[in-house]
CSV table of C-alpha atoms in Angstrom, one decimal:
chain,number,residue,atom,x,y,z
J,1,MET,CA,-53.2,74.0,-2.4
J,2,ARG,CA,-55.1,72.0,-5.0
J,3,PRO,CA,-53.0,69.5,-6.9
J,4,ARG,CA,-54.6,70.0,-10.3
J,5,SER,CA,-54.2,73.8,-10.1
J,6,ILE,CA,-50.5,73.5,-9.0
J,7,LEU,CA,-49.6,71.2,-11.9
J,8,LEU,CA,-51.2,73.4,-14.4
J,9,VAL,CA,-49.6,76.6,-12.9
J,10,LEU,CA,-46.1,75.1,-13.0
J,11,THR,CA,-46.5,73.8,-16.5
J,12,VAL,CA,-47.9,77.1,-17.8
J,13,THR,CA,-45.2,79.1,-15.9
J,14,ALA,CA,-42.3,77.4,-17.7
J,15,THR,CA,-43.7,78.6,-21.1
J,16,VAL,CA,-45.4,81.8,-20.5
J,17,CYS,CA,-42.6,83.4,-18.5
J,18,SER,CA,-40.1,83.1,-21.3
J,19,SER,CA,-42.4,83.6,-24.2
J,20,SER,CA,-43.8,86.8,-22.8
J,21,LEU,CA,-40.4,88.3,-22.4
J,22,ALA,CA,-39.5,87.9,-26.0
J,23,HIS,CA,-40.9,91.4,-26.6
J,24,SER,CA,-38.7,93.1,-24.0
J,25,HIS,CA,-36.0,95.6,-25.3
J,26,SER,CA,-32.4,95.6,-24.3
J,27,PRO,CA,-28.9,95.1,-25.8
J,28,SER,CA,-29.0,91.7,-27.5
J,29,GLU,CA,-26.4,89.9,-25.4
J,30,HIS,CA,-28.0,91.1,-22.1
J,31,ASN,CA,-31.6,90.3,-22.9
J,32,PRO,CA,-33.0,88.2,-20.0
J,33,SER,CA,-35.9,87.2,-22.2
J,34,GLU,CA,-33.6,84.6,-23.9
J,35,SER,CA,-34.2,81.4,-22.0
J,36,THR,CA,-34.0,77.6,-22.6
J,37,GLU,CA,-37.6,77.5,-21.5
J,38,ALA,CA,-38.8,79.4,-24.6
J,39,SER,CA,-40.7,77.2,-27.0
J,40,GLY,CA,-43.6,77.2,-29.4
J,41,SER,CA,-45.6,74.8,-27.4
J,42,ILE,CA,-46.4,73.6,-23.9
J,43,PRO,CA,-44.9,70.1,-23.6
J,44,GLY,CA,-47.3,67.4,-22.8
J,45,LEU,CA,-50.4,69.5,-23.0
J,46,GLY,CA,-51.2,69.0,-26.7
J,47,PHE,CA,-50.6,72.5,-27.9
J,48,ASN,CA,-49.7,71.2,-31.3
J,49,GLU,CA,-52.9,69.1,-31.5
J,50,PRO,CA,-55.7,71.7,-31.8
J,51,ALA,CA,-58.4,69.1,-32.3
J,52,ASP,CA,-57.5,67.6,-28.9
J,53,ALA,CA,-57.4,71.0,-27.3
J,54,VAL,CA,-60.8,72.0,-28.7
J,55,THR,CA,-62.3,68.7,-27.4
J,56,GLU,CA,-60.7,69.4,-24.0
J,57,ILE,CA,-62.2,72.9,-23.9
J,58,VAL,CA,-65.7,71.6,-24.8
J,59,SER,CA,-65.4,68.9,-22.1
J,60,LEU,CA,-64.2,71.4,-19.5
J,61,ARG,CA,-67.0,74.0,-20.3
J,62,ARG,CA,-69.5,71.2,-19.8
J,63,THR,CA,-67.9,70.4,-16.4
J,64,VAL,CA,-67.9,74.1,-15.4
J,65,ARG,CA,-71.6,74.4,-16.3
J,66,LEU,CA,-72.3,71.3,-14.0
J,67,LEU,CA,-70.0,72.6,-11.2
J,68,PRO,CA,-69.9,76.3,-11.6
J,69,ASN,CA,-68.5,76.9,-8.1
J,70,ASP,CA,-65.5,74.7,-8.4
J,71,PRO,CA,-62.4,77.0,-9.1
J,72,ASP,CA,-60.2,74.1,-10.1
J,73,TYR,CA,-62.1,73.3,-13.2
J,74,ARG,CA,-62.1,77.0,-14.2
J,75,LEU,CA,-58.3,77.1,-13.8
J,76,GLN,CA,-58.0,74.0,-16.0
J,77,LEU,CA,-60.3,75.6,-18.6
J,78,ALA,CA,-58.1,78.7,-18.4
J,79,GLY,CA,-55.1,76.6,-19.2
J,80,ALA,CA,-56.8,74.9,-22.1
J,81,LEU,CA,-57.9,78.3,-23.5
J,82,LEU,CA,-54.3,79.5,-23.2
J,83,ARG,CA,-53.1,76.6,-25.3
J,84,VAL,CA,-55.3,77.6,-28.2
J,85,GLY,CA,-54.4,81.2,-27.9
J,86,ASP,CA,-57.7,82.6,-26.5
J,87,LEU,CA,-56.0,84.7,-23.9
J,88,ASP,CA,-59.0,87.0,-23.1
J,89,ALA,CA,-61.2,84.0,-22.3
J,90,ALA,CA,-58.4,82.4,-20.3
J,91,VAL,CA,-58.1,85.6,-18.2
J,92,GLU,CA,-61.8,85.6,-17.6
J,93,GLU,CA,-61.8,82.0,-16.3
J,94,CYS,CA,-58.8,82.8,-14.0
J,95,ARG,CA,-60.7,85.8,-12.6
J,96,ALA,CA,-63.8,83.7,-12.1
J,97,ALA,CA,-61.7,81.1,-10.2
J,98,ILE,CA,-60.3,83.9,-8.0
J,99,THR,CA,-63.7,85.3,-7.2
J,100,LEU,CA,-64.7,81.8,-6.0
J,101,GLN,CA,-61.5,81.3,-4.0
J,102,PRO,CA,-59.7,84.7,-3.5
J,103,ASP,CA,-57.1,83.3,-1.1
J,104,ASP,CA,-55.6,80.8,-3.6
J,105,GLY,CA,-52.1,82.1,-4.4
J,106,ASN,CA,-51.7,79.7,-7.3
J,107,ALA,CA,-54.8,81.1,-9.0
J,108,HIS,CA,-53.4,84.6,-8.8
J,109,LEU,CA,-50.1,83.3,-10.1
J,110,GLN,CA,-51.8,81.7,-13.1
J,111,LEU,CA,-53.7,85.0,-13.7
J,112,GLY,CA,-50.4,86.8,-13.7
J,113,LEU,CA,-49.0,84.4,-16.3
J,114,MET,CA,-52.0,85.0,-18.5
J,115,LEU,CA,-51.5,88.7,-18.2
J,116,MET,CA,-47.8,88.4,-19.0
J,117,ALA,CA,-48.8,86.5,-22.2
J,118,LYS,CA,-50.9,89.6,-23.1
J,119,GLN,CA,-48.0,91.9,-22.2
J,120,GLU,CA,-50.2,93.7,-19.7
J,121,TRP,CA,-47.2,94.2,-17.4
J,122,ARG,CA,-48.7,96.3,-14.6
J,123,ALA,CA,-51.8,94.1,-14.2
J,124,ALA,CA,-49.5,91.1,-14.2
J,125,ALA,CA,-47.3,92.7,-11.5
J,126,SER,CA,-50.4,93.3,-9.4
J,127,ALA,CA,-51.6,89.6,-9.8
J,128,LEU,CA,-48.2,88.2,-9.1
J,129,GLY,CA,-47.8,90.5,-6.1
J,130,GLU,CA,-51.0,89.2,-4.7
J,131,ALA,CA,-49.9,85.6,-5.3
J,132,ILE,CA,-46.7,86.3,-3.3
J,133,ARG,CA,-48.7,88.0,-0.5
J,134,LEU,CA,-50.9,85.0,-0.1
J,135,GLU,CA,-48.1,82.4,-0.6
J,136,PRO,CA,-44.7,84.1,-0.1
J,137,ASN,CA,-42.8,80.9,-0.8
J,138,LEU,CA,-43.9,80.3,-4.4
J,139,PRO,CA,-40.6,80.5,-6.3
J,140,HIS,CA,-42.3,80.7,-9.7
J,141,ALA,CA,-44.3,83.7,-8.6
J,142,HIS,CA,-41.0,85.5,-7.7
J,143,TYR,CA,-39.4,84.4,-10.9
J,144,SER,CA,-42.3,85.6,-13.0
J,145,LEU,CA,-42.4,88.9,-11.1
J,146,GLY,CA,-38.7,89.4,-11.9
J,147,SER,CA,-39.5,89.0,-15.6
J,148,VAL,CA,-42.4,91.5,-15.3
J,149,GLN,CA,-40.3,94.0,-13.4
J,150,TYR,CA,-37.6,93.8,-16.0
J,151,SER,CA,-40.2,94.5,-18.7
J,152,LEU,CA,-41.4,97.5,-16.8
J,153,GLY,CA,-37.8,98.8,-16.7
J,154,ASN,CA,-37.3,98.3,-13.0
J,155,VAL,CA,-34.0,96.4,-12.9
J,156,PRO,CA,-33.3,96.6,-9.2
J,157,ALA,CA,-36.8,95.2,-8.4
J,158,ALA,CA,-36.2,92.4,-11.0
J,159,VAL,CA,-32.8,91.6,-9.4
J,160,GLN,CA,-34.5,91.4,-6.0
J,161,SER,CA,-37.2,89.0,-7.3
J,162,TYR,CA,-34.6,86.7,-8.9
J,163,ARG,CA,-32.6,86.7,-5.7
J,164,ARG,CA,-35.7,85.7,-3.8
J,165,THR,CA,-36.5,83.0,-6.3
J,166,LEU,CA,-33.0,81.5,-5.7
J,167,ASP,CA,-33.4,81.8,-1.9
J,168,LEU,CA,-36.5,79.5,-2.3
J,169,ARG,CA,-35.1,77.3,-5.1
J,170,PRO,CA,-31.3,77.5,-5.3
J,171,HIS,CA,-31.1,74.9,-8.2
J,172,PHE,CA,-33.0,77.0,-10.8
J,173,PRO,CA,-30.7,77.4,-13.7
J,174,ASP,CA,-32.8,79.9,-15.6
J,175,ALA,CA,-33.2,82.1,-12.6
J,176,HIS,CA,-29.4,82.1,-12.2
J,177,TYR,CA,-29.1,83.0,-15.9
J,178,ARG,CA,-31.5,85.9,-15.8
J,179,LEU,CA,-30.0,87.3,-12.7
J,180,ALA,CA,-26.6,87.1,-14.2
J,181,LEU,CA,-27.7,89.1,-17.2
J,182,LEU,CA,-29.1,91.8,-15.0
J,183,LEU,CA,-26.0,91.9,-12.9
J,184,ARG,CA,-24.0,92.4,-16.1
J,185,ILE,CA,-26.2,95.3,-17.0
J,186,ALA,CA,-25.4,96.8,-13.6
J,187,GLY,CA,-21.7,96.3,-14.2
J,188,ARG,CA,-21.3,93.6,-11.5
J,189,THR,CA,-19.5,91.2,-13.8
J,190,ARG,CA,-17.8,89.0,-11.3
J,191,GLU,CA,-21.0,88.1,-9.5
J,192,ALA,CA,-22.7,87.8,-12.8
J,193,ALA,CA,-20.1,85.3,-14.0
J,194,GLN,CA,-20.7,83.2,-10.9
J,195,HIS,CA,-24.4,82.9,-11.7
J,196,LEU,CA,-23.6,82.3,-15.4
J,197,GLU,CA,-21.4,79.4,-14.3
J,198,THR,CA,-24.3,77.8,-12.3
J,199,ALA,CA,-26.7,78.4,-15.2
J,200,ALA,CA,-24.3,77.0,-17.7
J,201,ALA,CA,-23.7,73.9,-15.6
J,202,GLY,CA,-27.5,73.5,-15.4
J,203,GLY,CA,-27.8,73.4,-19.2
J,204,VAL,CA,-28.9,76.8,-20.2
J,205,PRO,CA,-27.5,77.2,-23.8
J,206,GLN,CA,-27.3,81.0,-23.7
J,207,ALA,CA,-25.5,80.9,-20.3
J,208,ARG,CA,-22.9,78.6,-21.8
J,209,LEU,CA,-22.5,81.0,-24.7
J,210,PHE,CA,-22.1,84.1,-22.6
J,211,LEU,CA,-19.8,82.3,-20.1
J,212,GLY,CA,-17.6,81.4,-23.1
J,213,ASN,CA,-17.7,85.1,-24.1
J,214,ALA,CA,-16.7,86.1,-20.6
J,215,TYR,CA,-13.7,83.8,-20.6
J,216,GLN,CA,-12.7,85.1,-24.1
J,217,THR,CA,-12.7,88.7,-22.9
J,218,GLY,CA,-11.9,88.3,-19.3
J,219,GLN,CA,-15.2,89.9,-18.2
J,220,GLY,CA,-15.8,89.0,-14.6
J,221,VAL,CA,-13.4,86.0,-14.8
J,222,GLU,CA,-9.7,85.5,-15.6
J,223,LYS,CA,-9.2,85.5,-19.4
J,224,ASN,CA,-8.9,81.9,-20.6
J,225,LEU,CA,-9.4,81.1,-24.3
J,226,GLY,CA,-9.3,77.4,-23.6
J,227,LEU,CA,-12.2,77.7,-21.2
J,228,ALA,CA,-14.0,79.9,-23.7
J,229,ILE,CA,-13.8,77.1,-26.2
J,230,PHE,CA,-14.9,74.6,-23.6
J,231,TRP,CA,-18.1,76.5,-22.9
J,232,TRP,CA,-18.8,77.3,-26.6
J,233,MET,CA,-18.5,73.6,-27.3
J,234,GLN,CA,-21.0,73.0,-24.5
J,235,ALA,CA,-23.4,75.5,-25.9
J,236,ALA,CA,-23.0,74.2,-29.4
J,237,ASP,CA,-23.9,70.7,-28.1
J,238,LEU,CA,-27.3,72.2,-27.2
J,239,GLY,CA,-27.8,73.8,-30.6
J,240,GLN,CA,-26.6,77.3,-29.8
J,241,GLN,CA,-25.6,78.6,-33.3
J,242,THR,CA,-23.8,81.7,-32.1
J,243,ALA,CA,-21.4,79.4,-30.1
J,244,SER,CA,-20.9,77.3,-33.2
J,245,ASP,CA,-20.0,80.4,-35.1
J,246,SER,CA,-17.5,81.5,-32.5
J,247,LEU,CA,-15.8,78.1,-32.7
J,248,SER,CA,-15.7,78.4,-36.4
J,249,LYS,CA,-14.0,81.8,-36.1
J,250,VAL,CA,-11.4,80.3,-33.8
J,251,ARG,CA,-10.6,77.4,-36.1
J,252,ARG,CA,-10.4,79.7,-39.2
J,253,GLN,CA,-8.0,82.1,-37.4
J,254,ALA,CA,-5.9,79.2,-36.1
J,255,LEU,CA,-5.5,77.9,-39.6
J,256,SER,CA,-5.3,81.2,-41.6
J,257,SER,CA,-2.1,82.4,-43.1
J,258,GLU,CA,-3.5,85.9,-42.6
J,259,SER,CA,-3.3,85.5,-38.9
J,260,THR,CA,0.0,86.3,-37.3
J,261,LYS,CA,2.2,83.4,-36.3
J,262,GLN,CA,1.7,84.4,-32.6
J,263,ARG,CA,-2.0,84.5,-33.0
J,264,ARG,CA,-2.1,81.1,-34.7
J,265,MET,CA,0.0,79.6,-31.9
J,266,GLU,CA,-2.2,81.2,-29.3
J,267,LEU,CA,-5.4,79.7,-30.8
J,268,GLN,CA,-3.9,76.3,-31.5
J,269,SER,CA,-2.7,76.2,-27.9
J,270,ALA,CA,-6.2,77.0,-26.7
J,271,LEU,CA,-7.7,74.2,-28.8
J,272,GLN,CA,-5.1,71.8,-27.3
J,273,ILE,CA,-6.0,73.1,-23.8
J,274,TYR,CA,-9.7,72.3,-24.6
J,275,ARG,CA,-8.8,68.8,-25.8
J,276,ASN,CA,-6.8,68.3,-22.6
J,277,THR,CA,-9.9,69.2,-20.4
J,278,LEU,CA,-11.8,66.3,-21.9
J,279,TRP,CA,-9.6,64.0,-19.9
J,280,ASN,CA,-11.1,65.4,-16.7
J,281,ASP,CA,-14.3,63.4,-17.2
J,282,PHE,CA,-12.3,60.1,-17.3
J,283,PRO,CA,-10.2,60.0,-14.1
J,284,ASP,CA,-9.9,56.2,-14.5
J,285,ILE,CA,-7.6,56.7,-17.5
J,286,SER,CA,-4.0,57.7,-16.9
J,287,ARG,CA,-3.1,60.8,-18.8
J,288,PRO,CA,-0.2,60.5,-21.3
J,289,SER,CA,2.9,62.7,-20.9
J,290,GLU,CA,2.4,63.9,-24.5
J,291,PRO,CA,-0.8,65.2,-26.1
J,292,GLN,CA,-2.9,62.2,-27.3
J,293,SER,CA,-6.4,61.7,-28.5
J,294,LEU,CA,-8.6,60.6,-25.6
J,295,GLY,CA,-11.1,59.2,-28.1
J,296,LYS,CA,-8.5,57.0,-29.6
J,297,VAL,CA,-7.6,55.7,-26.2
J,298,LEU,CA,-11.2,54.9,-25.4
J,299,LEU,CA,-11.5,53.1,-28.8
J,300,GLU,CA,-8.5,51.0,-27.9
J,301,GLN,CA,-10.4,50.0,-24.7
J,302,ASN,CA,-13.5,49.1,-26.7
J,303,ARG,CA,-15.4,51.9,-25.1
J,304,ALA,CA,-17.1,53.1,-28.4
J,305,GLU,CA,-20.0,54.6,-26.6
J,306,ASP,CA,-17.7,57.0,-24.8
J,307,ALA,CA,-15.1,57.2,-27.6
J,308,VAL,CA,-17.3,58.5,-30.5
J,309,PRO,CA,-18.7,61.6,-28.7
J,310,ILE,CA,-15.2,62.5,-27.5
J,311,LEU,CA,-13.7,62.0,-31.0
J,312,LEU,CA,-16.3,64.3,-32.4
J,313,LYS,CA,-15.4,67.0,-29.8
J,314,GLU,CA,-11.7,66.5,-30.6
J,315,CYS,CA,-12.5,66.7,-34.3
J,316,PHE,CA,-14.2,70.0,-33.9
J,317,ALA,CA,-11.1,71.1,-31.9
J,318,LEU,CA,-8.9,70.3,-34.9
J,319,SER,CA,-7.3,67.0,-33.6
J,320,GLU,CA,-5.7,65.3,-36.6
J,321,GLU,CA,-5.7,62.0,-34.7
J,322,ALA,CA,-9.4,62.2,-34.1
J,323,HIS,CA,-10.0,62.9,-37.7
J,324,ALA,CA,-8.1,59.8,-38.7
J,325,GLU,CA,-10.0,57.6,-36.2
J,326,LEU,CA,-13.3,59.0,-37.3
J,327,ALA,CA,-12.5,58.5,-41.0
J,328,THR,CA,-12.1,54.8,-40.3
J,329,LEU,CA,-15.2,54.6,-38.2
J,330,TYR,CA,-17.2,56.5,-40.9
J,331,GLU,CA,-16.4,53.7,-43.4
J,332,THR,CA,-16.6,50.7,-41.1
J,333,GLY,CA,-19.0,51.6,-38.2
J,334,TRP,CA,-18.5,49.9,-34.9
J,335,ASP,CA,-20.4,46.7,-34.2
J,336,GLN,CA,-24.0,47.5,-33.1
J,337,TYR,CA,-23.1,50.9,-31.7
J,338,LEU,CA,-22.3,52.9,-34.8
J,339,LYS,CA,-23.4,52.4,-38.4
J,340,ALA,CA,-21.1,53.1,-41.3
J,341,PHE,CA,-21.5,56.5,-43.0
J,342,ASP,CA,-22.7,58.2,-39.8
J,343,LYS,CA,-24.1,61.7,-40.6
J,344,ASN,CA,-22.7,63.3,-37.5
J,345,ILE,CA,-19.2,62.3,-38.5
J,346,LEU,CA,-19.7,63.6,-42.0
J,347,THR,CA,-21.0,66.9,-40.7
J,348,CYS,CA,-17.9,67.2,-38.5
J,349,PHE,CA,-15.6,66.7,-41.5
J,350,GLN,CA,-17.6,69.2,-43.6
J,351,THR,CA,-17.4,71.8,-40.8
J,352,THR,CA,-13.7,71.6,-40.2
J,353,SER,CA,-12.9,71.3,-43.9
J,354,ALA,CA,-14.9,74.5,-44.5
J,355,ASP,CA,-12.8,76.2,-41.8
J,356,GLY,CA,-9.6,75.2,-43.7
J,357,PHE,CA,-8.3,72.1,-41.9
J,358,THR,CA,-6.3,70.1,-44.5
J,359,PRO,CA,-6.8,66.6,-42.9
J,360,ALA,CA,-10.6,67.1,-43.2
J,361,LYS,CA,-10.3,68.3,-46.8
J,362,LYS,CA,-8.3,65.1,-47.7
J,363,ILE,CA,-10.8,62.9,-45.9
J,364,LEU,CA,-13.8,64.5,-47.6
J,365,THR,CA,-12.0,64.3,-51.0
J,366,ARG,CA,-11.9,60.5,-50.6
J,367,ILE,CA,-15.5,60.4,-49.4
J,368,TYR,CA,-16.8,62.4,-52.4
J,369,ALA,CA,-14.6,60.7,-55.0
J,370,LYS,CA,-15.6,57.2,-53.9
J,371,GLY,CA,-19.2,58.0,-53.1
J,372,LEU,CA,-18.9,56.8,-49.5
J,373,GLY,CA,-22.3,57.1,-47.9
J,374,LEU,CA,-23.4,59.6,-50.6
J,375,ASP,CA,-23.4,60.0,-54.4
J,376,ALA,CA,-19.9,60.3,-55.9
J,377,ASP,CA,-19.0,63.8,-56.9
J,378,ILE,CA,-15.6,64.0,-58.6
J,379,PRO,CA,-15.7,67.8,-59.3
J,380,LYS,CA,-16.5,68.5,-55.7
J,381,ALA,CA,-13.7,66.1,-54.6
J,382,LYS,CA,-11.1,67.9,-56.8
J,383,ALA,CA,-12.3,71.3,-55.7
J,384,LEU,CA,-11.5,70.4,-52.1
J,385,LEU,CA,-7.8,70.0,-52.9
J,386,LYS,CA,-7.3,73.2,-54.8
J,387,GLY,CA,-4.6,75.4,-53.2
J,388,LEU,CA,-3.2,72.6,-51.1
J,389,PRO,CA,0.5,71.8,-51.5
J,390,LYS,CA,1.1,68.9,-53.9
J,391,GLN,CA,3.2,66.9,-51.3
J,392,ASP,CA,0.2,66.9,-49.0
J,393,THR,CA,-2.1,65.4,-51.6
J,394,GLN,CA,0.1,63.3,-54.0
J,395,SER,CA,-0.7,60.0,-52.4
J,396,LEU,CA,-4.4,60.8,-52.5
J,397,PHE,CA,-4.2,61.8,-56.2
J,398,ASP,CA,-2.5,58.5,-57.0
J,399,GLU,CA,-5.1,56.5,-55.0
J,400,LEU,CA,-8.0,58.2,-56.6
J,401,GLY,CA,-6.5,58.4,-60.1
J,402,PHE,CA,-6.7,62.2,-60.3
J,403,HIS,CA,-4.5,64.0,-62.9
């Protein structure tokens, strides 16, 4: 194999495989086209710098004219053309490279990826099949073929391709994720959950979301709302908005007078269970017999670097202790680690306040009334306290001079 070709193929694979599947059709939660690999650019290859890409193409065309029988430079040119969106020319260069060296499996793989980008699924399947025939142990070829087979509606073949991918490369989170979604379509929820767990642990945001959903409903796993919250939190950490929305719904229902008492207790217990799971990452700290803020304990040990992220998680899980600690940190900061008026802390207060958490409303009232880290806004401060029992807010009214 030629090193330059391999590098280009692997880089292009990570983008084209996922972006090409964005046009597949299936129920939204089961769509294997959703992947952490999807992006609008190819990292490190200057996609967002068209002037550089054009310069590269000009240089590579000159090289190809000087060395017309070198397939490597044609594959590099194909990659550069892909980055500027000239798929037809990219396919032509791939085919020219294959004519020069027909036994190069990576060249056929790259052609398959180009054809996937054009949504020419059958031609892509043929190119990828040839890549696998020539080099059966290319995991990316099997992975890409799985995506193509799904797009062609052949779910069993797609499953087989993803299984083969994982035989060759067991630690491939996105392959686990896509296989899990196909297994769910086939009703094999228990096996699907196992692959979702692996993908979620590997950092795939959608896998974390769907694993949380599985624990919420008991689909393929034992129903456990505390673990559902755990995985939604993990997904939200990676920017998965649907997971954030699910967490907001839990908080609102846990605080709403419209929920039954039993439902509120169930949700509040699940949030506490989630907060308890945070201690698992700190086996060096003895667990208290009563529920206590882990973040507060870490602060007391001067471990601010660990404490602040934990306090934020506890805050989103409606810990009153965490809110109190973060309120102090918001105003004072922490040595060189945390500046005062940290935006992440403010966002946490705004989020839990919007979901109805009284301690967050009281903290935000003080922030807006005093203009802590932002412009003072007395009307907004007063609006936050509307509807709250007077005994909960009297001391704050006195401090802020509200009437």
